[in-house]
CSV table of C-alpha atoms in Angstrom, one decimal:
chain,number,residue,atom,x,y,z
A,201,UNK,CA,-0.1,-0.1,-0.2
A,202,UNK,CA,1.1,3.8,-0.8
A,203,UNK,CA,0.4,6.3,2.1
A,204,UNK,CA,0.8,9.6,2.2
A,205,UNK,CA,1.8,11.1,5.5
A,206,UNK,CA,1.1,14.7,6.5
A,207,UNK,CA,2.9,16.4,9.5
A,208,UNK,CA,0.7,19.6,9.5
A,209,UNK,CA,1.9,23.1,9.7
A,210,UNK,CA,0.7,26.5,8.3
A,211,UNK,CA,4.4,27.7,7.8
A,212,UNK,CA,5.9,24.5,7.1
A,213,UNK,CA,3.9,21.2,6.3
A,214,UNK,CA,6.0,18.1,5.9
A,215,UNK,CA,4.4,15.6,3.3
A,216,UNK,CA,5.9,12.0,2.9
A,217,UNK,CA,4.7,9.3,0.5
A,218,UNK,CA,6.1,5.7,1.1
A,219,UNK,CA,5.1,2.5,0.0
A,220,UNK,CA,5.3,-0.8,2.0
A,221,UNK,CA,3.5,-3.9,3.6
A,222,UNK,CA,3.3,-4.3,7.4
A,223,UNK,CA,6.4,-5.7,8.7
A,224,UNK,CA,8.4,-5.1,5.8
A,225,UNK,CA,10.9,-2.5,5.1
A,226,UNK,CA,9.1,0.4,3.4
A,227,UNK,CA,10.2,2.1,0.1
A,228,UNK,CA,10.6,6.1,0.1
A,229,UNK,CA,8.5,7.4,-2.9
A,230,UNK,CA,8.8,11.2,-2.4
A,231,UNK,CA,8.7,13.9,0.3
A,232,UNK,CA,7.8,17.7,0.1
A,233,UNK,CA,7.6,20.8,2.5
A,234,UNK,CA,4.9,23.1,1.5
A,235,UNK,CA,5.5,26.6,3.0
A,236,UNK,CA,3.3,29.5,3.3
A,237,UNK,CA,4.1,32.9,4.0
A,238,UNK,CA,3.3,33.8,7.6
A,239,UNK,CA,2.9,37.5,6.6
A,240,UNK,CA,0.2,36.4,4.3
A,241,UNK,CA,-3.8,36.6,5.3
A,242,UNK,CA,-5.1,33.2,6.9
A,243,UNK,CA,-7.5,32.8,4.1
A,244,UNK,CA,-4.7,32.8,1.5
A,245,UNK,CA,-2.5,30.7,3.3
A,246,UNK,CA,-5.1,27.9,3.9
A,247,UNK,CA,-6.2,28.2,0.3
A,248,UNK,CA,-2.6,27.9,-0.9
A,249,UNK,CA,-2.0,24.6,1.5
A,250,UNK,CA,-5.1,23.1,0.2
A,251,UNK,CA,-4.1,23.6,-3.5
A,252,UNK,CA,-0.8,22.2,-2.8
A,253,UNK,CA,-1.9,19.0,-0.7
A,254,UNK,CA,-4.8,18.4,-3.1
A,255,UNK,CA,-2.4,18.5,-6.1
A,256,UNK,CA,0.1,16.4,-4.3
A,257,UNK,CA,-2.6,13.7,-3.3
A,258,UNK,CA,-3.6,13.6,-7.1
A,259,UNK,CA,0.0,13.3,-8.2
A,260,UNK,CA,1.0,10.5,-5.8
A,261,UNK,CA,-2.4,8.9,-5.6
A,262,UNK,CA,-1.8,7.2,-2.2
A,263,UNK,CA,-4.2,4.4,-0.9
A,264,UNK,CA,-4.6,6.3,2.3
A,265,UNK,CA,-3.6,9.6,4.3
A,266,UNK,CA,-2.0,9.7,7.7
A,267,UNK,CA,-2.3,13.1,9.5
A,268,UNK,CA,-0.5,13.8,13.1
A,269,UNK,CA,-3.2,14.4,15.6
A,270,UNK,CA,-2.7,17.8,17.1
A,271,UNK,CA,-3.2,18.8,21.0
A,272,UNK,CA,-3.3,22.3,22.5
A,273,UNK,CA,-0.3,21.5,24.8
A,274,UNK,CA,1.9,23.8,22.7
A,275,UNK,CA,2.3,27.4,21.9
A,276,UNK,CA,-1.4,28.8,21.9
A,277,UNK,CA,-0.8,30.9,18.5
A,278,UNK,CA,1.2,28.0,16.9
A,279,UNK,CA,-1.6,25.3,17.9
A,280,UNK,CA,-4.4,27.0,16.4
A,281,UNK,CA,-2.3,27.2,12.8
A,282,UNK,CA,-1.6,23.5,13.1
A,283,UNK,CA,-4.9,22.7,13.7
A,284,UNK,CA,-6.1,24.5,11.0
A,285,UNK,CA,-3.6,23.1,8.7
A,286,UNK,CA,-4.4,19.5,9.8
A,287,UNK,CA,-7.8,20.2,8.9
A,288,UNK,CA,-6.9,21.1,5.3
A,289,UNK,CA,-4.9,18.0,5.2
A,290,UNK,CA,-7.5,15.8,6.3
A,291,UNK,CA,-9.9,17.2,3.9
A,292,UNK,CA,-7.4,16.8,1.1
A,293,UNK,CA,-7.6,13.0,1.6
A,294,UNK,CA,-11.2,12.9,2.3
A,295,UNK,CA,-12.5,14.9,-0.8
A,296,UNK,CA,-10.2,12.4,-3.0
A,297,UNK,CA,-12.4,9.7,-1.2
A,298,UNK,CA,-9.1,7.9,0.6
A,299,UNK,CA,-9.4,6.7,4.0
A,300,UNK,CA,-7.6,9.0,6.5
A,301,UNK,CA,-6.0,8.5,9.8
A,302,UNK,CA,-4.8,10.4,12.7
A,303,UNK,CA,-2.0,9.3,14.9
A,304,UNK,CA,-0.5,10.9,18.0
A,305,UNK,CA,3.3,11.7,18.1
A,306,UNK,CA,3.7,9.1,20.3
A,307,UNK,CA,1.9,6.4,18.4
A,308,UNK,CA,4.3,7.6,15.3
A,309,UNK,CA,7.5,7.4,17.7
A,310,UNK,CA,6.6,4.1,19.1
A,311,UNK,CA,5.7,2.7,15.7
A,312,UNK,CA,9.2,3.9,14.2
A,313,UNK,CA,11.6,3.5,17.0
A,314,UNK,CA,10.1,1.5,19.7
A,315,UNK,CA,9.6,4.1,22.3
A,316,UNK,CA,7.0,6.9,22.4
A,317,UNK,CA,9.3,9.1,24.2
A,318,UNK,CA,11.8,9.1,21.1
A,319,UNK,CA,13.6,12.6,20.4
A,320,UNK,CA,13.7,14.3,16.8
A,321,UNK,CA,17.2,13.0,16.2
A,322,UNK,CA,16.3,9.6,17.0
A,323,UNK,CA,13.3,9.8,14.9
A,324,UNK,CA,15.0,11.3,11.8
A,325,UNK,CA,17.9,8.4,12.3
A,326,UNK,CA,15.3,5.8,12.3
A,327,UNK,CA,13.5,6.8,9.4
A,328,UNK,CA,16.8,7.3,7.4
A,329,UNK,CA,17.7,3.8,8.0
A,330,UNK,CA,14.3,2.2,7.5
A,331,UNK,CA,14.0,3.7,3.9
A,332,UNK,CA,17.6,3.0,3.5
A,333,UNK,CA,18.3,6.6,2.4
A,334,UNK,CA,21.9,7.9,1.8
A,335,UNK,CA,21.3,10.6,3.9
A,336,UNK,CA,18.5,12.1,6.3
A,337,UNK,CA,15.5,13.9,4.9
A,338,UNK,CA,15.8,17.7,5.2
A,339,UNK,CA,14.0,19.6,6.8
A,340,UNK,CA,12.8,17.6,9.9
A,341,UNK,CA,9.0,18.2,9.0
A,342,UNK,CA,9.6,15.7,5.9
A,343,UNK,CA,11.1,12.9,8.1
A,344,UNK,CA,8.1,13.3,10.4
A,345,UNK,CA,5.5,13.0,7.5
A,346,UNK,CA,7.6,10.1,6.2
A,347,UNK,CA,7.7,8.5,9.7
A,348,UNK,CA,3.6,9.0,9.7
A,349,UNK,CA,3.3,7.4,6.7
A,350,UNK,CA,5.4,4.2,8.1
A,351,UNK,CA,3.5,4.2,10.8
A,352,UNK,CA,0.1,3.8,8.9
A,353,UNK,CA,1.8,1.2,6.9
A,354,UNK,CA,3.3,-1.0,9.9
A,355,UNK,CA,-0.1,-0.8,11.4
A,356,UNK,CA,-1.7,-2.4,8.3
A,357,UNK,CA,-4.6,0.0,7.8
A,358,UNK,CA,-6.2,-2.3,10.5
A,359,UNK,CA,-8.4,1.0,11.5
A,360,UNK,CA,-9.4,1.6,8.0
A,361,UNK,CA,-10.8,-1.8,7.4
A,362,UNK,CA,-12.6,-1.5,10.7
A,363,UNK,CA,-14.0,2.0,9.6
A,364,UNK,CA,-15.0,0.8,6.3
A,365,UNK,CA,-16.9,-2.3,7.9
A,366,UNK,CA,-18.8,0.4,10.3
A,367,UNK,CA,-19.8,2.3,7.4
A,368,UNK,CA,-21.1,-0.5,5.6
A,369,UNK,CA,-22.9,-1.6,8.6
A,370,UNK,CA,-24.6,2.1,9.2
A,371,UNK,CA,-25.4,2.2,5.7
A,372,UNK,CA,-26.9,-1.3,5.8
A,373,UNK,CA,-25.1,-2.6,3.2
A,374,UNK,CA,-21.8,-4.1,1.9
A,375,UNK,CA,-21.9,-3.1,-1.8
B,189,UNK,CA,-23.3,43.8,-0.2
B,190,UNK,CA,-24.5,40.2,0.7
B,191,UNK,CA,-22.4,38.8,3.7
B,192,UNK,CA,-22.6,34.7,4.9
B,193,UNK,CA,-21.3,35.0,8.3
B,194,UNK,CA,-20.3,31.6,10.1
B,195,UNK,CA,-19.9,30.7,13.8
B,196,UNK,CA,-17.6,27.6,13.7
B,197,UNK,CA,-18.1,24.4,15.2
B,198,UNK,CA,-17.7,20.7,14.6
B,199,UNK,CA,-20.8,19.6,16.2
B,200,UNK,CA,-23.1,22.7,15.3
B,201,UNK,CA,-21.6,25.6,13.1
B,202,UNK,CA,-24.1,28.4,12.5
B,203,UNK,CA,-24.6,30.0,9.1
B,204,UNK,CA,-26.2,33.4,8.7
B,205,UNK,CA,-26.7,35.3,5.6
B,206,UNK,CA,-27.6,39.0,5.4
B,207,UNK,CA,-27.6,41.9,3.2
B,208,UNK,CA,-27.2,45.5,3.4
B,209,UNK,CA,-25.1,48.6,3.5
B,210,UNK,CA,-22.9,50.5,6.0
B,211,UNK,CA,-24.9,52.3,8.5
B,212,UNK,CA,-28.3,51.1,7.3
B,213,UNK,CA,-30.5,48.3,8.9
B,214,UNK,CA,-29.4,44.8,7.3
B,215,UNK,CA,-32.3,42.3,5.8
B,216,UNK,CA,-32.0,38.5,6.9
B,217,UNK,CA,-31.7,36.3,3.7
B,218,UNK,CA,-31.5,33.1,5.6
B,219,UNK,CA,-29.9,31.1,8.5
B,220,UNK,CA,-28.9,27.4,8.8
B,221,UNK,CA,-27.1,25.2,11.4
B,222,UNK,CA,-25.1,22.6,10.1
B,223,UNK,CA,-24.7,19.9,12.8
B,224,UNK,CA,-22.3,16.7,12.5
B,225,UNK,CA,-22.4,13.5,14.7
B,226,UNK,CA,-19.9,13.7,17.4
B,227,UNK,CA,-19.6,10.0,17.3
B,228,UNK,CA,-18.5,9.7,13.9
B,229,UNK,CA,-14.8,9.8,12.5
B,230,UNK,CA,-13.0,13.4,12.4
B,231,UNK,CA,-12.5,13.2,8.6
B,232,UNK,CA,-16.1,12.2,7.9
B,233,UNK,CA,-17.2,15.2,10.0
B,234,UNK,CA,-14.7,17.7,8.4
B,235,UNK,CA,-16.2,16.5,4.9
B,236,UNK,CA,-19.5,16.8,5.8
B,237,UNK,CA,-19.2,20.1,6.9
B,238,UNK,CA,-17.2,21.3,3.8
B,239,UNK,CA,-19.8,20.0,1.7
B,240,UNK,CA,-22.5,21.8,3.4
B,241,UNK,CA,-20.7,25.0,3.8
B,242,UNK,CA,-19.6,24.8,0.2
B,243,UNK,CA,-23.4,24.4,-1.1
B,244,UNK,CA,-24.6,27.1,1.2
B,245,UNK,CA,-21.9,29.6,-0.5
B,246,UNK,CA,-22.8,28.4,-3.9
B,247,UNK,CA,-26.5,28.9,-3.0
B,248,UNK,CA,-26.2,32.1,-1.6
B,249,UNK,CA,-23.8,33.6,-3.8
B,250,UNK,CA,-22.2,35.8,-1.0
B,251,UNK,CA,-20.1,39.1,-1.7
B,252,UNK,CA,-17.9,38.0,1.3
B,253,UNK,CA,-17.6,35.4,4.1
B,254,UNK,CA,-16.9,36.5,7.8
B,255,UNK,CA,-16.0,33.8,10.1
B,256,UNK,CA,-15.6,33.9,14.0
B,257,UNK,CA,-11.6,34.1,14.9
B,258,UNK,CA,-11.0,31.1,17.4
B,259,UNK,CA,-8.7,31.5,20.3
B,260,UNK,CA,-7.6,28.7,22.6
B,261,UNK,CA,-8.9,30.2,26.1
B,262,UNK,CA,-11.5,27.7,26.0
B,263,UNK,CA,-12.0,24.1,26.5
B,264,UNK,CA,-8.9,22.3,25.1
B,265,UNK,CA,-11.0,19.3,23.3
B,266,UNK,CA,-13.5,21.9,22.0
B,267,UNK,CA,-11.3,24.5,20.8
B,268,UNK,CA,-9.4,22.2,18.3
B,269,UNK,CA,-12.6,21.3,16.9
B,270,UNK,CA,-13.7,24.6,16.5
B,271,UNK,CA,-10.4,25.6,14.9
B,272,UNK,CA,-10.5,22.7,12.3
B,273,UNK,CA,-14.2,23.9,11.3
B,274,UNK,CA,-13.2,27.6,11.0
B,275,UNK,CA,-10.3,26.2,8.5
B,276,UNK,CA,-13.0,24.3,6.6
B,277,UNK,CA,-15.4,27.5,6.7
B,278,UNK,CA,-12.6,29.8,5.5
B,279,UNK,CA,-11.6,27.4,2.9
B,280,UNK,CA,-15.1,27.4,1.4
B,281,UNK,CA,-15.1,30.9,1.1
B,282,UNK,CA,-11.6,31.1,0.0
B,283,UNK,CA,-12.1,28.5,-2.8
B,284,UNK,CA,-15.2,29.8,-4.3
B,285,UNK,CA,-12.9,33.2,-4.9
B,286,UNK,CA,-14.5,35.5,-2.0
B,287,UNK,CA,-13.1,37.7,0.2
B,288,UNK,CA,-13.0,36.0,3.9
B,289,UNK,CA,-12.5,38.0,6.9
B,290,UNK,CA,-12.3,36.7,10.6
B,291,UNK,CA,-13.7,38.9,13.5
B,292,UNK,CA,-12.7,38.3,17.4
B,293,UNK,CA,-15.9,38.0,19.3
B,294,UNK,CA,-15.5,41.3,20.8
B,295,UNK,CA,-15.1,43.0,17.5
B,296,UNK,CA,-18.6,41.4,16.7
B,297,UNK,CA,-20.3,42.1,20.2
B,298,UNK,CA,-19.0,45.6,19.7
B,299,UNK,CA,-20.3,46.1,16.3
B,300,UNK,CA,-24.0,44.7,17.1
B,301,UNK,CA,-24.5,45.9,20.8
B,302,UNK,CA,-22.0,48.7,21.1
B,303,UNK,CA,-20.1,46.8,23.8
B,304,UNK,CA,-17.5,44.4,23.5
B,305,UNK,CA,-18.8,42.6,26.7
B,306,UNK,CA,-22.2,41.6,25.8
B,307,UNK,CA,-23.6,38.5,26.9
B,308,UNK,CA,-25.5,35.9,24.8
B,309,UNK,CA,-28.9,37.1,25.7
B,310,UNK,CA,-28.1,40.7,24.7
B,311,UNK,CA,-26.5,39.5,21.3
B,312,UNK,CA,-29.7,37.6,20.3
B,313,UNK,CA,-31.9,40.4,21.1
B,314,UNK,CA,-30.0,43.0,19.3
B,315,UNK,CA,-29.6,40.7,16.1
B,316,UNK,CA,-33.6,39.9,16.2
B,317,UNK,CA,-34.1,43.9,16.6
B,318,UNK,CA,-31.5,44.7,14.0
B,319,UNK,CA,-32.9,42.3,11.6
B,320,UNK,CA,-36.5,43.2,12.4
B,321,UNK,CA,-37.3,39.4,13.1
B,322,UNK,CA,-40.7,38.3,14.6
B,323,UNK,CA,-38.7,36.0,17.1
B,324,UNK,CA,-35.1,35.5,17.9
B,325,UNK,CA,-33.3,33.2,15.7
B,326,UNK,CA,-32.8,29.5,17.0
B,327,UNK,CA,-30.4,28.1,18.3
B,328,UNK,CA,-28.0,30.4,19.3
B,329,UNK,CA,-25.5,29.4,16.8
B,330,UNK,CA,-27.5,31.0,14.0
B,331,UNK,CA,-27.6,34.3,15.9
B,332,UNK,CA,-24.1,34.6,16.3
B,333,UNK,CA,-23.4,33.8,12.5
B,334,UNK,CA,-25.8,36.6,11.6
B,335,UNK,CA,-24.2,38.9,14.1
B,336,UNK,CA,-20.9,38.1,12.2
B,337,UNK,CA,-22.5,38.9,8.8
B,338,UNK,CA,-24.0,42.3,10.1
B,339,UNK,CA,-20.8,43.2,11.6
B,340,UNK,CA,-18.8,42.9,8.1
B,341,UNK,CA,-21.7,44.8,6.2
B,342,UNK,CA,-21.5,47.5,9.1
B,343,UNK,CA,-17.5,47.8,8.7
B,344,UNK,CA,-18.1,48.1,5.2
B,345,UNK,CA,-15.7,46.0,3.8
B,346,UNK,CA,-12.9,48.2,4.8
B,347,UNK,CA,-10.4,45.3,4.9
B,348,UNK,CA,-11.2,43.8,2.1
B,349,UNK,CA,-10.7,46.7,-0.2
B,350,UNK,CA,-7.3,47.1,1.6
B,351,UNK,CA,-6.5,43.6,1.2
B,352,UNK,CA,-7.2,43.6,-2.8
B,353,UNK,CA,-5.1,46.7,-3.0
B,354,UNK,CA,-2.2,45.3,-1.0
B,355,UNK,CA,-2.5,42.1,-3.4
B,356,UNK,CA,-2.4,44.4,-6.4
B,357,UNK,CA,0.5,46.2,-5.2
B,358,UNK,CA,2.5,42.7,-4.4
B,359,UNK,CA,1.7,41.4,-8.0
B,360,UNK,CA,2.7,44.8,-9.4
B,361,UNK,CA,-0.8,45.4,-11.4
B,362,UNK,CA,-4.0,46.5,-10.5
B,363,UNK,CA,-5.7,44.5,-13.1
């Protein structure tokens, strides 16, 4: 399966695409960082992010989208932008008819390093090793996005299949 | 000018449409409340909200969209959903090529009641009076959305004209 991971941010939004199956090493397809001007108006920034993410989903045709879940324990100003960027990312996947799954930072860390407490350097090192890259993906936003995509592949889309079954049950059919 | 106001929320999102010119009483065109199931998955909720708001913008063809600006001083769980719903609302306007403006709750209160400290009952009473309605709009989410739209009309779209001029200056033209 091919997964597009998004590390949401309004100023810098990481996007990483990987292919693989649960329990096997993944292959990196591509990574990108979408940037918007912090001095621009919020509607213009959200629109630009929407256009770029929608284009990347269309370009890479993933089977699923994985987005980091946002908490408000961080800087108050930043977290609002991050929450809004995550909504744009989730919508870009959902509007393309793809399953979209959110993961907490510790779920991603645990999947990639074995520890939910791993630091940024350790995450980047593991992503580089797992994808057998010659050098670490730069900037770090891209490494985080690739880690999200790996996390989703390795968890085998269990949640997606569950959600699809629940939707089918709700709509009363399995067509 | 016709303005579509949005009081963003993931569970209940108020939408109010008014027509008017600065300094004159506004006329109410319509109001709606878009609801999504709190038990549903976040991507499904954001997608539903996106579809409904996009349809309402297409139906009412406003000249501008006004959205309440979100702060994270409230309940942590609620505010993330509100921030995400506001991103969906801002995008629905921006994707339709409309100017989108955000207002703080106190800007709206000051515009409609003369006081930035007005309570909900006072806001609803003023919206009912200003739009010459027979009874208060229900639920309160709708009254807040109408108040946002009135606020934008009365501020005369000053900000929109400024932003358009700045955009024209940035792109080096006035076409």
